XYZ file of C-alpha atoms in Angstrom:
292
model
C 159.453 134.772 104.730
C 155.667 134.687 104.446
C 154.107 138.041 103.721
C 150.736 136.749 104.885
C 152.257 136.159 108.269
C 153.420 139.781 108.397
C 150.161 141.347 107.275
C 147.545 142.517 109.735
C 145.005 142.068 106.938
C 143.077 144.809 105.198
C 140.885 147.241 107.055
C 138.662 150.055 105.862
C 139.079 153.440 107.510
C 136.711 156.374 107.125
C 138.427 159.734 106.616
C 137.517 162.954 104.839
C 134.105 161.547 103.918
C 135.479 158.513 102.063
C 136.450 154.948 102.925
C 140.000 153.857 102.163
C 141.259 150.282 102.246
C 144.504 149.976 104.209
C 146.902 147.093 104.868
C 149.807 147.033 107.333
C 152.832 144.744 107.538
C 155.304 144.070 110.303
C 155.669 145.349 113.854
C 153.658 148.556 114.444
C 156.160 149.640 117.104
C 158.838 149.963 114.394
C 159.264 153.084 112.223
C 156.380 153.354 109.753
C 156.808 153.567 105.980
C 153.722 154.759 104.080
C 153.590 153.734 100.401
C 151.743 156.041 97.959
C 150.880 154.451 94.599
C 150.517 156.107 91.209
C 147.500 157.026 89.095
C 145.549 154.048 87.791
C 147.202 151.749 90.322
C 146.163 150.352 93.694
C 148.002 149.260 96.815
C 148.926 146.056 94.935
C 151.464 148.082 92.936
C 153.686 147.613 95.995
C 154.456 143.925 95.664
C 154.763 141.633 98.663
C 158.340 140.647 97.844
C 159.428 144.283 98.039
C 157.515 144.900 101.268
C 159.112 141.792 102.824
C 162.535 143.363 102.418
C 161.503 146.504 104.287
C 159.856 144.518 107.088
C 162.951 142.320 107.397
C 164.911 145.552 107.872
C 162.794 146.540 110.853
C 160.120 148.711 109.271
C 156.362 148.788 109.741
C 154.968 149.150 106.220
C 151.527 150.514 105.326
C 149.972 150.572 101.855
C 146.497 151.799 100.928
C 144.124 152.226 98.010
C 143.575 155.888 97.200
C 140.212 157.141 95.978
C 138.960 155.250 92.903
C 141.551 152.510 93.517
C 141.136 148.933 94.659
C 138.523 148.612 97.377
C 138.336 152.276 98.360
C 135.512 154.714 97.575
C 134.914 155.117 93.845
C 133.206 157.790 91.769
C 131.256 157.680 88.501
C 133.547 156.993 85.565
C 134.644 160.289 84.045
C 133.432 162.369 87.000
C 135.831 162.196 89.945
C 134.664 164.524 92.728
C 138.118 165.266 94.125
C 141.472 166.727 93.154
C 145.140 166.185 93.949
C 144.887 168.212 97.160
C 142.197 165.803 98.402
C 144.657 162.936 97.893
C 147.195 164.911 99.924
C 144.641 165.409 102.714
C 143.845 161.690 102.593
C 147.493 160.686 102.978
C 147.881 163.048 105.929
C 144.696 161.645 107.484
C 145.944 158.054 107.087
C 149.101 159.001 109.001
C 147.054 160.659 111.742
C 144.285 158.055 111.974
C 146.693 155.112 112.171
C 149.074 157.105 114.398
C 152.012 156.497 112.061
C 153.561 159.922 112.374
C 156.013 161.127 111.692
C 156.045 158.577 108.861
C 158.541 157.801 106.125
C 156.768 158.566 102.831
C 157.532 156.643 99.648
C 155.644 157.929 96.593
C 155.559 156.728 92.999
C 154.566 158.986 90.057
C 151.278 160.631 91.133
C 152.109 159.329 94.610
C 155.386 161.249 94.434
C 153.414 164.444 93.788
C 151.232 163.650 96.808
C 154.352 162.991 98.887
C 155.913 166.327 97.867
C 152.791 168.195 98.964
C 152.416 166.296 102.229
C 156.024 167.235 103.017
C 155.312 170.889 102.169
C 151.892 171.249 103.815
C 152.171 168.782 106.732
C 155.907 168.598 107.537
C 155.197 167.549 111.123
C 153.781 164.270 109.798
C 156.816 163.345 107.669
C 160.098 161.863 108.910
C 161.699 161.301 105.502
C 160.668 161.610 101.882
C 161.440 159.112 99.104
C 160.274 159.977 95.593
C 160.199 157.593 92.621
C 159.395 158.508 88.991
C 158.550 162.065 89.964
C 158.803 165.497 88.409
C 159.353 168.857 90.092
C 155.980 170.215 91.090
C 154.012 167.197 89.969
C 152.375 165.773 86.858
C 149.852 167.980 85.126
C 152.062 171.071 85.118
C 154.116 172.198 82.151
C 157.885 172.000 82.664
C 159.305 173.653 79.527
C 162.888 173.356 80.753
C 162.638 169.567 81.014
C 162.325 166.951 78.244
C 158.886 165.701 77.329
C 157.849 162.111 76.924
C 159.777 159.964 74.482
C 158.678 159.742 70.832
C 157.850 156.071 71.378
C 155.494 156.837 74.256
C 153.969 159.730 72.324
C 153.277 157.319 69.459
C 151.662 154.881 71.894
C 149.335 157.595 73.219
C 148.476 158.666 69.679
C 147.451 155.141 68.725
C 146.211 153.987 72.114
C 143.857 151.025 72.026
C 140.173 151.772 72.661
C 138.958 151.059 76.164
C 137.757 147.491 76.636
C 134.362 146.234 77.713
C 134.825 146.905 81.421
C 132.500 144.041 82.291
C 134.830 141.578 80.548
C 137.509 141.288 83.215
C 139.799 139.064 81.187
C 139.743 141.625 78.372
C 140.577 144.324 80.923
C 143.533 142.247 82.137
C 144.879 142.118 78.566
C 144.261 145.851 78.153
C 146.132 146.616 81.380
C 149.120 144.461 80.412
C 149.315 146.173 77.025
C 149.161 149.558 78.777
C 152.077 148.661 81.074
C 154.414 147.613 78.289
C 155.303 151.068 76.840
C 156.251 152.370 80.307
C 158.710 149.559 81.040
C 162.432 149.664 80.354
C 163.315 148.341 76.898
C 166.774 147.066 77.899
C 165.331 144.093 79.778
C 162.732 141.533 78.679
C 159.097 142.367 79.443
C 158.001 139.709 81.937
C 154.658 138.911 80.352
C 153.682 136.147 82.779
C 154.393 138.262 85.846
C 152.560 141.252 84.410
C 149.551 139.109 83.517
C 149.465 137.750 87.065
C 149.739 141.231 88.567
C 147.068 142.631 86.259
C 144.724 139.746 87.052
C 144.999 140.424 90.782
C 144.455 144.149 90.271
C 141.441 143.793 87.975
C 139.654 141.099 89.955
C 140.172 142.951 93.249
C 138.984 146.386 92.132
C 135.572 147.626 93.199
C 135.306 149.530 89.891
C 138.205 148.906 87.512
C 136.815 151.395 84.963
C 136.927 154.161 87.573
C 140.433 153.103 88.661
C 141.818 153.241 85.122
C 140.014 156.477 84.165
C 139.338 158.923 86.985
C 142.804 159.454 88.519
C 144.006 160.828 85.171
C 141.222 163.427 85.107
C 141.771 165.157 88.437
C 143.069 168.700 88.719
C 146.622 169.145 89.987
C 145.897 172.632 91.350
C 148.451 175.406 91.665
C 152.034 174.494 90.707
C 154.394 174.095 93.641
C 157.799 173.713 92.015
C 158.820 177.132 93.367
C 158.190 175.821 96.903
C 160.481 172.784 96.694
C 163.309 174.742 98.289
C 161.208 174.898 101.457
C 161.379 171.125 102.010
C 163.627 170.562 105.008
C 162.913 166.835 105.328
C 165.641 164.337 104.350
C 164.812 163.388 100.755
C 165.808 160.526 98.485
C 164.969 160.747 94.772
C 164.960 157.505 92.769
C 164.425 157.519 89.020
C 164.562 154.987 86.224
C 167.276 155.592 83.642
C 164.752 154.622 80.937
C 161.656 156.484 82.157
C 159.743 157.382 78.966
C 157.134 159.596 80.670
C 159.434 161.702 82.838
C 162.936 161.246 81.381
C 165.659 161.024 84.003
C 166.350 164.777 83.892
C 163.076 165.216 85.807
C 164.439 163.197 88.699
C 167.836 164.879 88.664
C 166.183 168.320 88.663
C 163.778 167.369 91.431
C 166.713 166.294 93.599
C 168.617 169.477 92.763
C 165.694 171.686 93.810
C 165.090 170.017 97.191
C 167.825 171.086 99.625
C 170.177 168.231 100.485
C 168.250 165.632 98.456
C 170.154 162.575 97.255
C 169.639 161.225 93.737
C 169.847 157.526 92.861
C 169.390 156.371 89.242
C 167.845 152.932 88.755
C 169.315 151.073 85.787
C 167.081 149.119 83.399
C 164.010 150.773 84.926
C 161.294 152.728 83.162
C 158.254 154.509 84.577
C 157.282 151.578 86.753
C 157.046 150.726 90.431
C 160.344 149.200 91.535
C 160.696 146.100 89.320
C 161.976 142.942 91.059
C 165.549 143.310 89.802
C 165.806 146.545 91.833
C 164.258 145.295 95.089
C 167.456 144.468 96.958
C 169.183 147.722 96.017
C 166.118 149.915 96.561
C 165.277 148.315 99.891
C 168.868 148.899 101.047
C 168.618 152.554 99.971
C 165.274 153.028 101.741
C 166.396 151.277 104.916
C 169.486 153.471 105.087
C 167.477 156.616 104.319
C 164.853 155.853 106.982
C 167.310 154.718 109.658
């Protein structure tokens, strides 16, 4: 199947005073799945091969670059003029502007936090909720009852490589690949060639790669919302890597336990990473069943 043949191409939509780059796949008359990427990523985090599986299952799939990502509006490096609630408002506005609602939300990491809040604050826009690599109440809040990041990841952060010359795109590609490695599962080989290819596409497409890899980590998460999770009445699927070093799997299990009726699915040989290719068939089957 050719993904290019499924894509409507990218378009820029103006919402909430910013311009966001959006791409749709498949038949717009089919149920819509909106993909929400993580911090430092862009819409390209959702790979074409994964999207193909959802489209083949009869879904209309939409991915977009959030603020500071890809081809969307960017801000000065180190000075993002927005917070997590703005990203929530943006996601809701994408659903409304493209008339996707109620949409099936799929969020990864920071995108899972956005998805939780869209479900809480705009439930009329959400048909189902699917959360990957999330934590109850979102990143940026202390969860003393849950395990912290692994010692290996803590050591990586302590000795993190200095930022590259942002103007040297090939150096940024290498930097990005090195930054992905400690988040991947250690029980399977790190696919260096694939990661280099992905990083190259991300870096060379970004309007401001320095902003993309800096600003999303600086935004305020706002008030915690873990105590509100019990209010979510939308069918919820929680997926979590068994080897997630940032949010160990207990975060996913707890998140599922605190959302009424949520179903938990562990993903073997998966770290804190957008669904790696070895999971695509299983994850797509789970999502297609959940959004049926």
